mmCIF file with all atom_site columns, C-alpha atoms and ligand atoms in Angstrom:
data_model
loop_
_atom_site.group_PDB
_atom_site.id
_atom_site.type_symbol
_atom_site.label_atom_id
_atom_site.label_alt_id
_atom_site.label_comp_id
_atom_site.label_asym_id
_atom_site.label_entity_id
_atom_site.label_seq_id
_atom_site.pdbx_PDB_ins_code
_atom_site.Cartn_x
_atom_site.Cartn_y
_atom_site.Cartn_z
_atom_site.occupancy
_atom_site.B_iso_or_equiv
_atom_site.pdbx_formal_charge
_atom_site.auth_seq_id
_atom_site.auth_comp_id
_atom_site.auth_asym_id
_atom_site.auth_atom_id
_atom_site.pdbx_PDB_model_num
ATOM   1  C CA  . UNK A 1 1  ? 84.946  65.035 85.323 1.00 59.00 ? 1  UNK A CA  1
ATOM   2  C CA  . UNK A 1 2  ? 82.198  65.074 83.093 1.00 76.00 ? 2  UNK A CA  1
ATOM   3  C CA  . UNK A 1 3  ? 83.998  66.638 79.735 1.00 79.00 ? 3  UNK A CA  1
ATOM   4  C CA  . UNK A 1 4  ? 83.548  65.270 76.395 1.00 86.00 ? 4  UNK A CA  1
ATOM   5  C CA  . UNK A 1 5  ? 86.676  62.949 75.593 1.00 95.00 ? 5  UNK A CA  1
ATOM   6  C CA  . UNK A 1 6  ? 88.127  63.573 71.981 1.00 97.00 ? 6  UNK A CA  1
ATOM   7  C CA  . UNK A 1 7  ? 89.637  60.649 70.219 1.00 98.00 ? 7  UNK A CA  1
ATOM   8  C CA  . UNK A 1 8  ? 92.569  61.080 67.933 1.00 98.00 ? 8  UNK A CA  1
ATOM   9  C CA  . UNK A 1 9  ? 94.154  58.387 65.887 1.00 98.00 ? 9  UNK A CA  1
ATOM   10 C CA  . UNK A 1 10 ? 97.321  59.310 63.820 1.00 98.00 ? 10 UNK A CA  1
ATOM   11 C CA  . UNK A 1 11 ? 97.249  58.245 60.049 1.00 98.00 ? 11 UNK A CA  1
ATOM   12 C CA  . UNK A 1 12 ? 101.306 58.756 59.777 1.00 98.00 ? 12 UNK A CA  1
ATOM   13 C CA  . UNK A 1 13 ? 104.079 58.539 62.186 1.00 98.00 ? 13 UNK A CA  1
ATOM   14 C CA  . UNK A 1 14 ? 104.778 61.973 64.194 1.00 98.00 ? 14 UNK A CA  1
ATOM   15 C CA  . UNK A 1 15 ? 101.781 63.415 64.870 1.00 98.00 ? 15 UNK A CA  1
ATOM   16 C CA  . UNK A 1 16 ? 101.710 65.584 67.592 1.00 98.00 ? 16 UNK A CA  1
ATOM   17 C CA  . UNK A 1 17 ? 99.125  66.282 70.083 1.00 98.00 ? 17 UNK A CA  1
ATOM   18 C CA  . UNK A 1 18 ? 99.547  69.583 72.139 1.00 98.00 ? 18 UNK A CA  1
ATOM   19 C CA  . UNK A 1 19 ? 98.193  70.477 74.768 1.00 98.00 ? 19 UNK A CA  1
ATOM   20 C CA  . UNK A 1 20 ? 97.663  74.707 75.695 1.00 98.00 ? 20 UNK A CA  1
ATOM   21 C CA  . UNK A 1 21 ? 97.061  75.851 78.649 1.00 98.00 ? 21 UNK A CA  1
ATOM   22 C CA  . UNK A 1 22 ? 93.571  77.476 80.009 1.00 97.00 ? 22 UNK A CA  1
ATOM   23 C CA  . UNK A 1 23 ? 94.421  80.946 81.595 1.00 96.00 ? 23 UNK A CA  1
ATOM   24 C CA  . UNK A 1 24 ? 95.853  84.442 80.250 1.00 96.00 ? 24 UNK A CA  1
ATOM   25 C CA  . UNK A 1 25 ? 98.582  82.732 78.680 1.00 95.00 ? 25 UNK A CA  1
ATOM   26 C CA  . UNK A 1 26 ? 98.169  79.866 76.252 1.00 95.00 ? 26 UNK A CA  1
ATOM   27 C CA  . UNK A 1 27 ? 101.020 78.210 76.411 1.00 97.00 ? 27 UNK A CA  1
ATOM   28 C CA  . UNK A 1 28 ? 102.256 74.911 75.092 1.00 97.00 ? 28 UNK A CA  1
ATOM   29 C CA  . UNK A 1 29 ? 102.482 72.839 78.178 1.00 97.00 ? 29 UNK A CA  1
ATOM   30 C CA  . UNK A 1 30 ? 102.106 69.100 76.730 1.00 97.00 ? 30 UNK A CA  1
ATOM   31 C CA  . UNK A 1 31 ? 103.260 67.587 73.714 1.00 98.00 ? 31 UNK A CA  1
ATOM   32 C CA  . UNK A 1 32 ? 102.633 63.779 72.808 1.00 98.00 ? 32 UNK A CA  1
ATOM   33 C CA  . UNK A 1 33 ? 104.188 61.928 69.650 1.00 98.00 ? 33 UNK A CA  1
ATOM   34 C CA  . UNK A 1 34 ? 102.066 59.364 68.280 1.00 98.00 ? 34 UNK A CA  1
ATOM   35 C CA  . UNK A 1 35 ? 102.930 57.021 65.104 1.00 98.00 ? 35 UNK A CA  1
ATOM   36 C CA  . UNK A 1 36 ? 100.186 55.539 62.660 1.00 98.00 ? 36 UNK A CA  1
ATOM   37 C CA  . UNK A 1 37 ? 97.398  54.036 64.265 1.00 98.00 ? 37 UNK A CA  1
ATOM   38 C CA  . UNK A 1 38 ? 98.141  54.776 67.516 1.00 98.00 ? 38 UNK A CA  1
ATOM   39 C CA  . UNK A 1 39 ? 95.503  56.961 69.227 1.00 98.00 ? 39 UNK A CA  1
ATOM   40 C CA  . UNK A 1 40 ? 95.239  58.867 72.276 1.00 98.00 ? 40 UNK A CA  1
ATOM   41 C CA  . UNK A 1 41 ? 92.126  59.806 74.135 1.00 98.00 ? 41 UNK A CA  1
ATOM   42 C CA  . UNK A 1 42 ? 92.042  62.726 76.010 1.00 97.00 ? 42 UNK A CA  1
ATOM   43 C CA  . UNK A 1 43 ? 89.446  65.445 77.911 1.00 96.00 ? 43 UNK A CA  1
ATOM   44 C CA  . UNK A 1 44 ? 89.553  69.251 77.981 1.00 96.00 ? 44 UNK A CA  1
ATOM   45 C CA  . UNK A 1 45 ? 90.432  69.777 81.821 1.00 95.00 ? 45 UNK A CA  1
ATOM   46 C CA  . UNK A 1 46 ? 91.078  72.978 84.028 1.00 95.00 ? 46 UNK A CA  1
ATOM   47 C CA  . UNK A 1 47 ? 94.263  72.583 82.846 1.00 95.00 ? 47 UNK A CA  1
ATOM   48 C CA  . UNK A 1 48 ? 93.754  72.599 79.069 1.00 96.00 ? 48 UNK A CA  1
ATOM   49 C CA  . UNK A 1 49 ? 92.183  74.603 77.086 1.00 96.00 ? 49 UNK A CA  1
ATOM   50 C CA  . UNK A 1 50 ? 92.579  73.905 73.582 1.00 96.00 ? 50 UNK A CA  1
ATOM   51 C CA  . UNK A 1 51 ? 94.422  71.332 71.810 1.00 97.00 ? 51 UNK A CA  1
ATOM   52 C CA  . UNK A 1 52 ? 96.732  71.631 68.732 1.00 97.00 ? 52 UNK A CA  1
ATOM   53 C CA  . UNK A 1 53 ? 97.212  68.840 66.515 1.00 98.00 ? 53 UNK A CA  1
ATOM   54 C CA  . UNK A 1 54 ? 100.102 68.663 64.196 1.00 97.00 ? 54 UNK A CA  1
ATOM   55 C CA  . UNK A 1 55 ? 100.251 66.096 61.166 1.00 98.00 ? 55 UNK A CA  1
ATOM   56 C CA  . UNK A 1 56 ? 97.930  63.480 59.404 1.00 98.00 ? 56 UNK A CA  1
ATOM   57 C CA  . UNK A 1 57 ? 95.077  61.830 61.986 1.00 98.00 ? 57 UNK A CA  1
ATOM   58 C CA  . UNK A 1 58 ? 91.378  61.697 62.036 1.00 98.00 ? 58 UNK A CA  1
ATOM   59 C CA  . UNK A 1 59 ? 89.928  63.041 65.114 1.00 98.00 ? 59 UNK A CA  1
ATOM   60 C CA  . UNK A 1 60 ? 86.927  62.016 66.680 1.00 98.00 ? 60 UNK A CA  1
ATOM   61 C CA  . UNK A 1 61 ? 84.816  64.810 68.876 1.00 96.00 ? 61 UNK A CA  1
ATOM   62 C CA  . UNK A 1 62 ? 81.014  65.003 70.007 1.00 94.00 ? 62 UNK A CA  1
ATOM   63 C CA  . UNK A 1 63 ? 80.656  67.744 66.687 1.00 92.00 ? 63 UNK A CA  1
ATOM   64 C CA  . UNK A 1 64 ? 82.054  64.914 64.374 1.00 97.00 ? 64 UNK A CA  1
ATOM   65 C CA  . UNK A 1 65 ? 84.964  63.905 62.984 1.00 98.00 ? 65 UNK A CA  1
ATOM   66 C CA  . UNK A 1 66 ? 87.739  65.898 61.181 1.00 97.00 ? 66 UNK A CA  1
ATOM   67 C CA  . UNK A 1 67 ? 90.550  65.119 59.140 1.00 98.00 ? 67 UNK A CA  1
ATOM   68 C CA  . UNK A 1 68 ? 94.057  66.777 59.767 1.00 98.00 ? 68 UNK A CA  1
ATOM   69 C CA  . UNK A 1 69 ? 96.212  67.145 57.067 1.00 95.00 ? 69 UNK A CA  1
ATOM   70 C CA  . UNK A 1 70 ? 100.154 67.349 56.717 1.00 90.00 ? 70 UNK A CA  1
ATOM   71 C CA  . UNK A 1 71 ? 101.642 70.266 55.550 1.00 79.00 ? 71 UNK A CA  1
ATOM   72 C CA  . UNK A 1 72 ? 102.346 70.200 51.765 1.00 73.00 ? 72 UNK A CA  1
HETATM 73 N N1  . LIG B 2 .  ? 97.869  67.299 82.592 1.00 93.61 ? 1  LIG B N1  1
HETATM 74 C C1  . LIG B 2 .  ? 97.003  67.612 81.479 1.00 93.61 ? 1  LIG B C1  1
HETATM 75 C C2  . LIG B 2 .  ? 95.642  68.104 82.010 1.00 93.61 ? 1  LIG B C2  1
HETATM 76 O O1  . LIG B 2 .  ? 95.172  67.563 82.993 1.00 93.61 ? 1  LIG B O1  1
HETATM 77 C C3  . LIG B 2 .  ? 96.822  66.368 80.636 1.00 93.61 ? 1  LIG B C3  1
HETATM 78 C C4  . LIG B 2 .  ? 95.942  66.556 79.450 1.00 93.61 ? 1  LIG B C4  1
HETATM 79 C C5  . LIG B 2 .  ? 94.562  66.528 79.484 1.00 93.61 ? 1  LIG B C5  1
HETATM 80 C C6  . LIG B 2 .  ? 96.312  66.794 78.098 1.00 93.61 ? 1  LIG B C6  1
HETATM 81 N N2  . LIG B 2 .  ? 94.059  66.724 78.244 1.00 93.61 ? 1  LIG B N2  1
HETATM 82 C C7  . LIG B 2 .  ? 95.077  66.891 77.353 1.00 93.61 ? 1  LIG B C7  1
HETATM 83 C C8  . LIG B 2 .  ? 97.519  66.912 77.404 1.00 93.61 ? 1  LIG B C8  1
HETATM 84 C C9  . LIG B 2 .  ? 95.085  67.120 75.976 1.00 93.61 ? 1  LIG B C9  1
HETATM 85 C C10 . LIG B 2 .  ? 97.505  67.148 76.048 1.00 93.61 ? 1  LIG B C10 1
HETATM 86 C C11 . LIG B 2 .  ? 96.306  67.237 75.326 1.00 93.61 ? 1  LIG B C11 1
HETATM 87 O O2  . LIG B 2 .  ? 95.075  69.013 81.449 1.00 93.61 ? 1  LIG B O2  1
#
């Protein structure tokens, strides 16, 4: 598999990284908790097609890095 990996490392506990599935339907089909400083690494696959990300973390991809922010 030769995707890009994106890196995300959470900046509070409970941030959420979904996965959607690729297909007619996007559907939530994966949903991992991380707490502050933990990160997770992960690929776009044939099984995901996007990637939500819910809470404070910095996340790293091959167009730079972005900054999610907690809802206020
Ligand atoms: N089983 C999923 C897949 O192969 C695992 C996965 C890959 C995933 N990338 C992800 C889950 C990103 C959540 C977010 O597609």
């Amino acid at each position: 598999m030769s995707q890009d990996y994106i890196v995300i490392q959470a900046e509070e506990d409970g941030v959420h990284v979904i996965g959607l599935t690729r297909g007619t339907d996007t559907k939530f089909h994966h949903s991992e908790k991380l707490d502050a400083g933990e990160v997770m690494i992960a690929q776009f696959t044939e099984h995901t097609s996007a990637v939500k990300i819910r809470g404070k973390a910095q996340i790293h991809t091959a167009h730079g890095v972005i900054n999610s922010e907690t809802k206020k």
